[in-house]
PDB file of N, CA and C in Angstrom:
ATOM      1  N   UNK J 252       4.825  -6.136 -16.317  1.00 91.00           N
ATOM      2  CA  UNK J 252       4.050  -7.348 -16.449  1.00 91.00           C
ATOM      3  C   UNK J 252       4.717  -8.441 -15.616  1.00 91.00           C
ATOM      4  N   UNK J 253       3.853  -9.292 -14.904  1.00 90.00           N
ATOM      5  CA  UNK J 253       4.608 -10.508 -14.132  1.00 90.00           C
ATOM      6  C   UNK J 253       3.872 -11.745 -15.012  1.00 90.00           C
ATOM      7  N   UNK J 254       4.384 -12.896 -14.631  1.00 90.00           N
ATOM      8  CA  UNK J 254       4.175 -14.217 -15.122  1.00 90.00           C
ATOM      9  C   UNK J 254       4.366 -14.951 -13.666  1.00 90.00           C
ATOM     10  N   UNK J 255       3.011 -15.559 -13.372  1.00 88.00           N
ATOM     11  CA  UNK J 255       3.795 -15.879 -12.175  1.00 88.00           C
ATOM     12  C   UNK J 255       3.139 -17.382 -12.079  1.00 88.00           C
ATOM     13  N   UNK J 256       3.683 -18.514 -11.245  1.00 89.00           N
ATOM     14  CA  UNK J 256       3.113 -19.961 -11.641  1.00 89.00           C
ATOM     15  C   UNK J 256       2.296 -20.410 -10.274  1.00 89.00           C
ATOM     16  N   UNK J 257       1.336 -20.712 -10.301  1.00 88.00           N
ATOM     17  CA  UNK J 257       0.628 -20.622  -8.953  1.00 88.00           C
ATOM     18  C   UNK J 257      -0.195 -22.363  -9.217  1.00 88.00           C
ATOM     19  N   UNK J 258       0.239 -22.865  -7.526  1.00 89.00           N
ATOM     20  CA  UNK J 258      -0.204 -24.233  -7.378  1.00 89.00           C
ATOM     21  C   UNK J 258      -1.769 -24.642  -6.476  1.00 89.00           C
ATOM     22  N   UNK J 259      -2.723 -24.866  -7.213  1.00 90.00           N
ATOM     23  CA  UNK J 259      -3.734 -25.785  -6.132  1.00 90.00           C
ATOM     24  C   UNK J 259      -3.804 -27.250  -6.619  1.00 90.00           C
ATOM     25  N   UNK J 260      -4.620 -28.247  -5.724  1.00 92.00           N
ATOM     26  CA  UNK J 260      -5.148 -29.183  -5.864  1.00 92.00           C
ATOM     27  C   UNK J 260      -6.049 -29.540  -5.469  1.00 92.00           C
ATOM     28  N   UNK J 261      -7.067 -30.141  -6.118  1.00 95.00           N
ATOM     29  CA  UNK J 261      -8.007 -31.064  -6.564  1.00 95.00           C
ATOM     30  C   UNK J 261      -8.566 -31.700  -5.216  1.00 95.00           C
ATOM     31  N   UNK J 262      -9.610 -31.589  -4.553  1.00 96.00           N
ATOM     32  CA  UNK J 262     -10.220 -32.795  -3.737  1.00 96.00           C
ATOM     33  C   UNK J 262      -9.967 -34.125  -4.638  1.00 96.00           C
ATOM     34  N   UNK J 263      -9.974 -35.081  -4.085  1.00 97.00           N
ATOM     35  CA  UNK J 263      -9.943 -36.752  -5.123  1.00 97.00           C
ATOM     36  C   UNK J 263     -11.495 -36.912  -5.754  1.00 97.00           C
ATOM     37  N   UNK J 264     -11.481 -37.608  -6.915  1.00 97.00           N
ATOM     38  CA  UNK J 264     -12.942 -37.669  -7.759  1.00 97.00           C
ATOM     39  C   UNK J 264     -13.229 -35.888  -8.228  1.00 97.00           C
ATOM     40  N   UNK J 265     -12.731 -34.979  -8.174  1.00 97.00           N
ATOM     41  CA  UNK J 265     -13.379 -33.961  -8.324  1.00 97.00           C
ATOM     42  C   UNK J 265     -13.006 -33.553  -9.978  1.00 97.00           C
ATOM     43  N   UNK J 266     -11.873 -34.250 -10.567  1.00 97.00           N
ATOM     44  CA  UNK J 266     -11.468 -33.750 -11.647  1.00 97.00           C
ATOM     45  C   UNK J 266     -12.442 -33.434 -12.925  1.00 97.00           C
ATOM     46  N   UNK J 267     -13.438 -34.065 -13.335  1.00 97.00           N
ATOM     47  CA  UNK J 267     -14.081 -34.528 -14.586  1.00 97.00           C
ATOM     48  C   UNK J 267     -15.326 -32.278 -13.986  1.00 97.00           C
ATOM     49  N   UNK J 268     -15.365 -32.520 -12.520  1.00 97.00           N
ATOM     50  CA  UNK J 268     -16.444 -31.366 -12.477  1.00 97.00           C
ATOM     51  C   UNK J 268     -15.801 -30.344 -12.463  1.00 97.00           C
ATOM     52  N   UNK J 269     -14.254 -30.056 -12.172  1.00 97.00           N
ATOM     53  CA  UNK J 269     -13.402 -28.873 -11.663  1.00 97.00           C
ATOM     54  C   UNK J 269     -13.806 -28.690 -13.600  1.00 97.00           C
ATOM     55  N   UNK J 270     -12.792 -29.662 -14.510  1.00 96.00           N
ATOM     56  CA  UNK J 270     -13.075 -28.991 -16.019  1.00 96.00           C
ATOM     57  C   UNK J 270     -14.007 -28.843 -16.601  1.00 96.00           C
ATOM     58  N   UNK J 271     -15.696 -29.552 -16.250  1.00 97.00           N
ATOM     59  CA  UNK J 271     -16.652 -28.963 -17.319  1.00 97.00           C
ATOM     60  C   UNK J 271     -16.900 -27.836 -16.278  1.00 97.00           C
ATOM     61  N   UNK J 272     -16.550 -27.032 -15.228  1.00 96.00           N
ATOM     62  CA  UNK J 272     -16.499 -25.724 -14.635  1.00 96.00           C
ATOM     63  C   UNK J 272     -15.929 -24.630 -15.235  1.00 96.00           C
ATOM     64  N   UNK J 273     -15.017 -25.383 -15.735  1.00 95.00           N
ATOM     65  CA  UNK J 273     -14.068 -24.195 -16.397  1.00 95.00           C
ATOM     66  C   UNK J 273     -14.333 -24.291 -17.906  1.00 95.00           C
ATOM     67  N   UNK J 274     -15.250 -25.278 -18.046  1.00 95.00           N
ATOM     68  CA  UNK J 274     -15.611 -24.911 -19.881  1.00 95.00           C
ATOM     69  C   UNK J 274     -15.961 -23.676 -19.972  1.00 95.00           C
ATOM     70  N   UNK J 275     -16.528 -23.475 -19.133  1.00 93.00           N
ATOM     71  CA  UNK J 275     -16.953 -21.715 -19.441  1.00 93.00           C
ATOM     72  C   UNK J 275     -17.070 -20.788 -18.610  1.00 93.00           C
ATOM     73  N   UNK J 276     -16.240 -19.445 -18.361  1.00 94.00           N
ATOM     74  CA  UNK J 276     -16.212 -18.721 -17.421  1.00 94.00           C
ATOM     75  C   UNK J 276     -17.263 -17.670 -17.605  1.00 94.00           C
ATOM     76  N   UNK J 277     -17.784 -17.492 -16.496  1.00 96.00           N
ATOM     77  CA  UNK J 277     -18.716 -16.436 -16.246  1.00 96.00           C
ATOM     78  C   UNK J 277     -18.463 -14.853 -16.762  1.00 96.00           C
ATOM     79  N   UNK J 278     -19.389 -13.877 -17.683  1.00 97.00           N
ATOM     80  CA  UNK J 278     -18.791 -12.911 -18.330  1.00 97.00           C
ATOM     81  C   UNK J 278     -18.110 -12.065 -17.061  1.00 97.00           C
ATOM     82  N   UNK J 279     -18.890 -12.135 -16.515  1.00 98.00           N
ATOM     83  CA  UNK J 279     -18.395 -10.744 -15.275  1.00 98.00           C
ATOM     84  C   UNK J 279     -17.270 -11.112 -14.580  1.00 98.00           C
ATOM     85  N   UNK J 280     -16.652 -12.813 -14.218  1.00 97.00           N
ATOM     86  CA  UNK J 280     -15.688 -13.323 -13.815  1.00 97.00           C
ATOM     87  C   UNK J 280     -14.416 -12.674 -14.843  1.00 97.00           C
ATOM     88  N   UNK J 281     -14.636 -13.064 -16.280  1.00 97.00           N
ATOM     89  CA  UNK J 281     -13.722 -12.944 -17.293  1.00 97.00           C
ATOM     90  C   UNK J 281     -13.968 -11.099 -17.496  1.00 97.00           C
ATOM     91  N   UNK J 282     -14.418 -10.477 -17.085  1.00 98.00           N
ATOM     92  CA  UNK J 282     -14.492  -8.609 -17.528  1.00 98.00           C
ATOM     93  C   UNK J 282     -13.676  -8.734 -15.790  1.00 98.00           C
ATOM     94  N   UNK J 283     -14.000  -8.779 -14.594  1.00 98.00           N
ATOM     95  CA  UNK J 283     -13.133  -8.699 -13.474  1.00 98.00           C
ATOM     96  C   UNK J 283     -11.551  -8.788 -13.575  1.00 98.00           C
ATOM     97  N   UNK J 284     -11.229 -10.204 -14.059  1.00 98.00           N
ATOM     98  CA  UNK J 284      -9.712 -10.285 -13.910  1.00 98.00           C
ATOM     99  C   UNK J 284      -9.597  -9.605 -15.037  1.00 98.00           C
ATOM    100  N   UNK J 285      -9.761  -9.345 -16.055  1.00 98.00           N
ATOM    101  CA  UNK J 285      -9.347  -7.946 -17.252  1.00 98.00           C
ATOM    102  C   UNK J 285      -8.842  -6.583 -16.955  1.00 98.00           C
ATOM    103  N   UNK J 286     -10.134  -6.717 -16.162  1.00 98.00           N
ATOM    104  CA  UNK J 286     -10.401  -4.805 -15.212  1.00 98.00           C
ATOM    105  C   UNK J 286      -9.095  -5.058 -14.179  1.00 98.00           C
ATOM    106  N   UNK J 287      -8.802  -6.807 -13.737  1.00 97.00           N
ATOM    107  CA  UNK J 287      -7.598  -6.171 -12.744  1.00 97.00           C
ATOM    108  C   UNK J 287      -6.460  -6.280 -13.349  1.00 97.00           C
ATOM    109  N   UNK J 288      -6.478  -6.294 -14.432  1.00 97.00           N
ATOM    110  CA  UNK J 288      -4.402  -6.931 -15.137  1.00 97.00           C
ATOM    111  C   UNK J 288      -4.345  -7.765 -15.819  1.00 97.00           C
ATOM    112  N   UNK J 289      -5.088  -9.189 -15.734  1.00 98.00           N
ATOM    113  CA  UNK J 289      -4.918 -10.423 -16.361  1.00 98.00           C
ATOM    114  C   UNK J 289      -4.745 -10.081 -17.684  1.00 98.00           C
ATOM    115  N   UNK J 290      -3.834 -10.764 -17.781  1.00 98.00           N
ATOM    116  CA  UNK J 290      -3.876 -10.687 -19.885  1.00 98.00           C
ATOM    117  C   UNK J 290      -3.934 -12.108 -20.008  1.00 98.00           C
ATOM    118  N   UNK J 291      -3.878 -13.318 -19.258  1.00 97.00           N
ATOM    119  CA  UNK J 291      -3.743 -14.777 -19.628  1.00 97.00           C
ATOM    120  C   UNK J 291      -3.564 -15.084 -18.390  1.00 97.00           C
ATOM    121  N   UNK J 292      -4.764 -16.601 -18.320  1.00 97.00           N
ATOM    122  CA  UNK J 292      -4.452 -17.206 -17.265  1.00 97.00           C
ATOM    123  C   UNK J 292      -4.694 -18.808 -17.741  1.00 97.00           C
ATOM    124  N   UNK J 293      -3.753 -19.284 -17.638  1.00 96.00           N
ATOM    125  CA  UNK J 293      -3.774 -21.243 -17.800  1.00 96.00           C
ATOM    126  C   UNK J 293      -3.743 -21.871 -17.303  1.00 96.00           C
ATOM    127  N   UNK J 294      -4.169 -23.093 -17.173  1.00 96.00           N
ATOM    128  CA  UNK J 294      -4.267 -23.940 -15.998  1.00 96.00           C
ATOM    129  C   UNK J 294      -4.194 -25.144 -16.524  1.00 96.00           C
ATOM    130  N   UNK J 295      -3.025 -26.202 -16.741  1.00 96.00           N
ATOM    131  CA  UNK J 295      -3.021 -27.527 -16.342  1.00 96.00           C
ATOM    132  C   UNK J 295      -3.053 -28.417 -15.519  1.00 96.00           C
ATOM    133  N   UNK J 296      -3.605 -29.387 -15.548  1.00 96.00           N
ATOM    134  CA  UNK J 296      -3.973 -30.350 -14.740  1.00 96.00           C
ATOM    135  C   UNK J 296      -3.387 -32.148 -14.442  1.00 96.00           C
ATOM    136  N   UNK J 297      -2.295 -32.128 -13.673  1.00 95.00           N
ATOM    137  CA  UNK J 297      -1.228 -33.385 -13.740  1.00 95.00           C
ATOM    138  C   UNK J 297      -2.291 -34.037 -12.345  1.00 95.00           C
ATOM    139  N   UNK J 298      -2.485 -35.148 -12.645  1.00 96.00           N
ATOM    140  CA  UNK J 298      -3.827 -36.040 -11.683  1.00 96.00           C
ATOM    141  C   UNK J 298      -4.361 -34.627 -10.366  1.00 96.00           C
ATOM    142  N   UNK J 299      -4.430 -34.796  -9.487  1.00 94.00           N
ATOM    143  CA  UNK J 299      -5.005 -34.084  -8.702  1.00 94.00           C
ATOM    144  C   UNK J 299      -4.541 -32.321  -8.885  1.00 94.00           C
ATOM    145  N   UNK J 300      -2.801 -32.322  -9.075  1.00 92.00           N
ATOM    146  CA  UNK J 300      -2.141 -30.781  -9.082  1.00 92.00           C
ATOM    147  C   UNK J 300      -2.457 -30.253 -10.067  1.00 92.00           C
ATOM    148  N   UNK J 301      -3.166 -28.545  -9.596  1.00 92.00           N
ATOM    149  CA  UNK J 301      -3.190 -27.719 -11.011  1.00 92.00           C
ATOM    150  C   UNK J 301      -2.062 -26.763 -10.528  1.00 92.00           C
ATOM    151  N   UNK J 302      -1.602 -26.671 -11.987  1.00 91.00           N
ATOM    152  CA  UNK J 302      -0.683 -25.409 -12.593  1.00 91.00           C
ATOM    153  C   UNK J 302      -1.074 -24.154 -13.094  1.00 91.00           C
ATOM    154  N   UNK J 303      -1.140 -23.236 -12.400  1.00 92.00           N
ATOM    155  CA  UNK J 303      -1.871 -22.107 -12.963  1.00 92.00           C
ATOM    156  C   UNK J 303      -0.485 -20.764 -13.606  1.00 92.00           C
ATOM    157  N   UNK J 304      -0.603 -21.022 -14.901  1.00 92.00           N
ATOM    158  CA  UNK J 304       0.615 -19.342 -15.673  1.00 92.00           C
ATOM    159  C   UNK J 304      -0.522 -18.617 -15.848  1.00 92.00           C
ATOM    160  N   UNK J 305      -0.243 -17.233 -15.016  1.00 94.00           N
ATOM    161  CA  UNK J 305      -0.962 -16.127 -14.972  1.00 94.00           C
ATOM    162  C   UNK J 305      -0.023 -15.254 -15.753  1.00 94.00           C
ATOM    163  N   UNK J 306      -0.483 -14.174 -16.574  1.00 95.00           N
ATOM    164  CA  UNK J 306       0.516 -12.896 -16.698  1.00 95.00           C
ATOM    165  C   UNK J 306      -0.461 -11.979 -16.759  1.00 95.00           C
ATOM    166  N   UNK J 307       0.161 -11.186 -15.838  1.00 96.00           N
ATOM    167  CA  UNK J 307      -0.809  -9.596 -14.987  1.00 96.00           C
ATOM    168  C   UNK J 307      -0.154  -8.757 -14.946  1.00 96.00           C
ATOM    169  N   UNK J 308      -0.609  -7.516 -14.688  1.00 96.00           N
ATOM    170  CA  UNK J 308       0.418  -6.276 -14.647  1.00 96.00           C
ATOM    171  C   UNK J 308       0.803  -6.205 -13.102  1.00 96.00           C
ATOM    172  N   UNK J 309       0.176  -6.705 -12.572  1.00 93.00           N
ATOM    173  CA  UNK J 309       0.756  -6.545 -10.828  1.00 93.00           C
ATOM    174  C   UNK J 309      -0.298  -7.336  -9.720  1.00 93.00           C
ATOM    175  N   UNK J 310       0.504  -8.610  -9.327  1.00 91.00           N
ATOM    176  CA  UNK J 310      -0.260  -9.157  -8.392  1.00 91.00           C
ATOM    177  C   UNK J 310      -1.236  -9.245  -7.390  1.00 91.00           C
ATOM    178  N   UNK J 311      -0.515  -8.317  -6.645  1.00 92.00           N
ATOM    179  CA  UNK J 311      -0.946  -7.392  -5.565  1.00 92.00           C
ATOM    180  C   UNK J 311      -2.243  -6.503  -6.065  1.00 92.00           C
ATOM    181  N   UNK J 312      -2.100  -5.854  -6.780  1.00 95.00           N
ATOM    182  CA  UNK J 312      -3.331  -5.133  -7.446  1.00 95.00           C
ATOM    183  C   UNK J 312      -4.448  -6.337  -8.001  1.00 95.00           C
ATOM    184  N   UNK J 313      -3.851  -7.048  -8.516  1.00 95.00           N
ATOM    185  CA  UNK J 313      -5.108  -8.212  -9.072  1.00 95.00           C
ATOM    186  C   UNK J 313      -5.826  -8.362  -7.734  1.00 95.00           C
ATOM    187  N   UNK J 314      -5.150  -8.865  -6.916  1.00 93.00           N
ATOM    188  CA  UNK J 314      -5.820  -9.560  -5.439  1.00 93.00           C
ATOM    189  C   UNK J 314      -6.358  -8.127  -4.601  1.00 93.00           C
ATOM    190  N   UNK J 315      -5.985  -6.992  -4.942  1.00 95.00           N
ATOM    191  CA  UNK J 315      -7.097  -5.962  -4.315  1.00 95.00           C
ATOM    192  C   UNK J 315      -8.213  -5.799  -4.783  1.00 95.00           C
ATOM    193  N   UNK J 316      -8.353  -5.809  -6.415  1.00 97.00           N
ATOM    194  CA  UNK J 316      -9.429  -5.712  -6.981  1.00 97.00           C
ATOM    195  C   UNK J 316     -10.459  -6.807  -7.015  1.00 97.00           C
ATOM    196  N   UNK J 317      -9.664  -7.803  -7.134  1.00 96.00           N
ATOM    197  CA  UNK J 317     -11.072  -8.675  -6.581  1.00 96.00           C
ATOM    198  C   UNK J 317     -11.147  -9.337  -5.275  1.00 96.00           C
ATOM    199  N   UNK J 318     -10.634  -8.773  -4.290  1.00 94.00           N
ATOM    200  CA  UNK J 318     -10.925  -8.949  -2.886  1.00 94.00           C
ATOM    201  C   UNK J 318     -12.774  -8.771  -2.504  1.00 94.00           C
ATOM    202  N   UNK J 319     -13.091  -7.702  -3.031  1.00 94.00           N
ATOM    203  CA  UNK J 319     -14.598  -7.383  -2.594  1.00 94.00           C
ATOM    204  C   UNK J 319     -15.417  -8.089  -3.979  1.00 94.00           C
ATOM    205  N   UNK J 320     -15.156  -8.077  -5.253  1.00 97.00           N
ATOM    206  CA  UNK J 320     -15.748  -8.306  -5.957  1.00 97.00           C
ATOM    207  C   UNK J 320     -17.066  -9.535  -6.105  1.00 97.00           C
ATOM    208  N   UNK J 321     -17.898  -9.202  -6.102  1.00 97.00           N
ATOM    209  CA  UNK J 321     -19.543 -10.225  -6.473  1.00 97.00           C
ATOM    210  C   UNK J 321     -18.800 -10.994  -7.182  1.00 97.00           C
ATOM    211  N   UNK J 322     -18.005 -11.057  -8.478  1.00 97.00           N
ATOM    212  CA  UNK J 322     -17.933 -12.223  -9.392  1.00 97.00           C
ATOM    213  C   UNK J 322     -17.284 -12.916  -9.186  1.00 97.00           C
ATOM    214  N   UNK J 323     -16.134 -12.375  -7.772  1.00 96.00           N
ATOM    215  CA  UNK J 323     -15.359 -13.185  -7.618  1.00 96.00           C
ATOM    216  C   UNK J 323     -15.672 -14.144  -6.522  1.00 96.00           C
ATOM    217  N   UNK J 324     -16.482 -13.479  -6.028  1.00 96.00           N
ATOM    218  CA  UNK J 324     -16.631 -14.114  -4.697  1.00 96.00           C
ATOM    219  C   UNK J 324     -17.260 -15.758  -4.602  1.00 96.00           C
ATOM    220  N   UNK J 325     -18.451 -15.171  -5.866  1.00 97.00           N
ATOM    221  CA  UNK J 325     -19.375 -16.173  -6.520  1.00 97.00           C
ATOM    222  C   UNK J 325     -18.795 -17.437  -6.830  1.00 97.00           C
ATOM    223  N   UNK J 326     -17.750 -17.006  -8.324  1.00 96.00           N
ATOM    224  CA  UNK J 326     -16.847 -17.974  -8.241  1.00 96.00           C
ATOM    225  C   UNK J 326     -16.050 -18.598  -7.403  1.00 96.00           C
ATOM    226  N   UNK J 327     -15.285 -18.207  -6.642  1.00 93.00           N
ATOM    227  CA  UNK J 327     -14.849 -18.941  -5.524  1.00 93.00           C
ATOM    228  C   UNK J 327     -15.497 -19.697  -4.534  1.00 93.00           C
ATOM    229  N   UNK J 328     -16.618 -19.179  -4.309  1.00 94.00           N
ATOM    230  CA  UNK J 328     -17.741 -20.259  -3.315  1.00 94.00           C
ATOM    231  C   UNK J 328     -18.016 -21.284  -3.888  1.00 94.00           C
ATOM    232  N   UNK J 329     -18.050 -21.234  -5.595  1.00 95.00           N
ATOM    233  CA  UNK J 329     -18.242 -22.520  -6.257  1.00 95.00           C
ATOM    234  C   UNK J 329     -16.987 -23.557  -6.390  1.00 95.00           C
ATOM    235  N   UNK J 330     -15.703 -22.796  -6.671  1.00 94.00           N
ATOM    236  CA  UNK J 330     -14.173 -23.398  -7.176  1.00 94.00           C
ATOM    237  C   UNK J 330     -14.061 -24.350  -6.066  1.00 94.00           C
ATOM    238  N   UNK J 331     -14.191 -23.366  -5.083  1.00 93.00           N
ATOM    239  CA  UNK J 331     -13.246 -24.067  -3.585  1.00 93.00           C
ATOM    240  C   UNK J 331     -14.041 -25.096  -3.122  1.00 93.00           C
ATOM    241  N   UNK J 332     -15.366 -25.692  -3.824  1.00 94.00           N
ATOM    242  CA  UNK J 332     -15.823 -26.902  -3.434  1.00 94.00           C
ATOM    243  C   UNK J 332     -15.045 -28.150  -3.648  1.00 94.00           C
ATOM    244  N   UNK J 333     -14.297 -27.431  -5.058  1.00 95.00           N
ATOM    245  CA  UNK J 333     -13.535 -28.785  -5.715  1.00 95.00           C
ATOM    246  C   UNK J 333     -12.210 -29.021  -4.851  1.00 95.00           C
ATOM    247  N   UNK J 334     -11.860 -27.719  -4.718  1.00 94.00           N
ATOM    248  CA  UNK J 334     -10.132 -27.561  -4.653  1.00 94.00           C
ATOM    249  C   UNK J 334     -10.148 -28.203  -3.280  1.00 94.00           C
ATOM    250  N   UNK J 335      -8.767 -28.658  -2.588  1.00 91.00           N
ATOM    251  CA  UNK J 335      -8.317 -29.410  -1.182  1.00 91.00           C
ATOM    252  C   UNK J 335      -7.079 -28.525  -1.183  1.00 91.00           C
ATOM    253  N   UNK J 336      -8.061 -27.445  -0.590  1.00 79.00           N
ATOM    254  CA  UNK J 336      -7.606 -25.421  -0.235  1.00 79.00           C
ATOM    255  C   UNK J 336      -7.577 -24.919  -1.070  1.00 79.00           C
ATOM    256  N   UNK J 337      -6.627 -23.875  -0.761  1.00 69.00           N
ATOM    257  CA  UNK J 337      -6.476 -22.237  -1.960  1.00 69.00           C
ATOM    258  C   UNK J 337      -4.660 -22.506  -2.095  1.00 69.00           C
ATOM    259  N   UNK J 338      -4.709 -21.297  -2.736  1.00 67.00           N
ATOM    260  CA  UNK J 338      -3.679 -20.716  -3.308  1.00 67.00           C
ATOM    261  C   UNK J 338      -3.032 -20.408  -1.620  1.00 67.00           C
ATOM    262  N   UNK J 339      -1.600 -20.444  -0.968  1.00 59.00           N
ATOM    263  CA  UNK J 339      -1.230 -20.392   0.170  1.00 59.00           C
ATOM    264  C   UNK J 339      -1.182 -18.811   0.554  1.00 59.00           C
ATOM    265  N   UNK J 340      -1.860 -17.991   0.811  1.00 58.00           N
ATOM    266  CA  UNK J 340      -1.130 -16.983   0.858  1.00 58.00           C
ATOM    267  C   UNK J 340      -0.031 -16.357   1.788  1.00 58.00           C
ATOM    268  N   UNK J 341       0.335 -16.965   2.159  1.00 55.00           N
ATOM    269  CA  UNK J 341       1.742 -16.857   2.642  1.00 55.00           C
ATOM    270  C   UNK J 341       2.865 -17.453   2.232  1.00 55.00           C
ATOM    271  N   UNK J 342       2.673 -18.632   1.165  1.00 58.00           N
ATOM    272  CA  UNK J 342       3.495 -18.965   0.824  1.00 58.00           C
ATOM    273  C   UNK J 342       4.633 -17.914  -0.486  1.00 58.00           C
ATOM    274  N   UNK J 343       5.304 -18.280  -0.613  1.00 61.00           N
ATOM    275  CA  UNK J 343       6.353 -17.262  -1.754  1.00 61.00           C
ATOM    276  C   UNK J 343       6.136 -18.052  -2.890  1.00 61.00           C
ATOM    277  N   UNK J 344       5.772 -16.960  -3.984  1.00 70.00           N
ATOM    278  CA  UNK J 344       5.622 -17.570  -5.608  1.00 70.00           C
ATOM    279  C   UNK J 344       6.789 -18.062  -5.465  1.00 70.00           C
ATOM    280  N   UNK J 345       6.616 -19.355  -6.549  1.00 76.00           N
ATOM    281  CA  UNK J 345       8.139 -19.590  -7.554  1.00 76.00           C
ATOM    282  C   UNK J 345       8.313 -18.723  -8.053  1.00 76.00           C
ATOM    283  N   UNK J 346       9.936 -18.872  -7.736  1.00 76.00           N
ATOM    284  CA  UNK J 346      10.400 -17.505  -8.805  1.00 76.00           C
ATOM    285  C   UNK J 346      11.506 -18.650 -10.176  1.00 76.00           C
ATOM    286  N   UNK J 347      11.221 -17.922 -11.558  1.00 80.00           N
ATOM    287  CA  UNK J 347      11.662 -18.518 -12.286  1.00 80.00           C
ATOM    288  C   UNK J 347      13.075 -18.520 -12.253  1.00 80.00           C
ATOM    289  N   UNK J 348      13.824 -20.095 -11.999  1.00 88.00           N
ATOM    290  CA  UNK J 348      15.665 -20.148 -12.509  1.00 88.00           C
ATOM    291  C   UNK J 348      16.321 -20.204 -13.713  1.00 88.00           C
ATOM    292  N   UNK J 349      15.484 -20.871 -14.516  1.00 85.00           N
ATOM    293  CA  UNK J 349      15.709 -20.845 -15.897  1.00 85.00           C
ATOM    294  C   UNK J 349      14.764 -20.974 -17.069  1.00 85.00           C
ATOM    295  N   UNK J 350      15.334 -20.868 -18.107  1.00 85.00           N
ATOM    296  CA  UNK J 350      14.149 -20.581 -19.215  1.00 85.00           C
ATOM    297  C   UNK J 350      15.191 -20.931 -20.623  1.00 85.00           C
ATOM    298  N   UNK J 351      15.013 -21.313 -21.820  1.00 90.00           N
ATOM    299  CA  UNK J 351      15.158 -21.727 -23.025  1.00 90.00           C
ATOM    300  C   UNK J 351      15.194 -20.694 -23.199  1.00 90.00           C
ATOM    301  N   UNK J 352      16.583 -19.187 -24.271  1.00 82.00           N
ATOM    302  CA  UNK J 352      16.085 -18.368 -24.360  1.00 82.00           C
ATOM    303  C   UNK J 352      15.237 -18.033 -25.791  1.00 82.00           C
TER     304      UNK J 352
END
């Protein structure tokens, strides 16, 4: 299992539509990331930066499985209206230094 902390942000004014978006996820969105690993995904929101704690069984596999996927795709044509970009993919996750044990 990984936990991994993943950063986007917000176009400006977009906040109030990014969360009644996420009041409710689409069934086939929420059966997709299931089918790929997700066991939990969270997302806080500090003014424009979101914080996303994912825990999946394997990253890499999440992002193959919904590479082609309809539900995902869907969703994302809608997300990325809000967001000012994606997730970097080239950039390197944080990796965690410490933790409370």
């Amino acid at each position: 299992m990984q936990t991994l902390v993943l950063h986007t942000r917000l176009k400006p004014g977009k906040e109030t539509e990014y969360e009644a978006v996420h009041a409710v996820i689409p069934d086939d969105l929420d059966a997709a990331l299931r089918e790929g690993g997700v066991h939990s995904w969270r997302i806080w929101r500090s003014g424009l930066d979101l914080f996303h704690l994912v825990e999946v069984e394997g990253y890499e596999r999440l992002k193959e499985h919904l590479r082609d996927h309809p539900a995902d795709k869907a969703w994302q044509a809608r997300i990325n209206l809000l967001l000012d970009g994606d997730f970097d993919p080239a950039a390197a996750l944080p990796h965690l230094v410490w933790q409370l044990p």
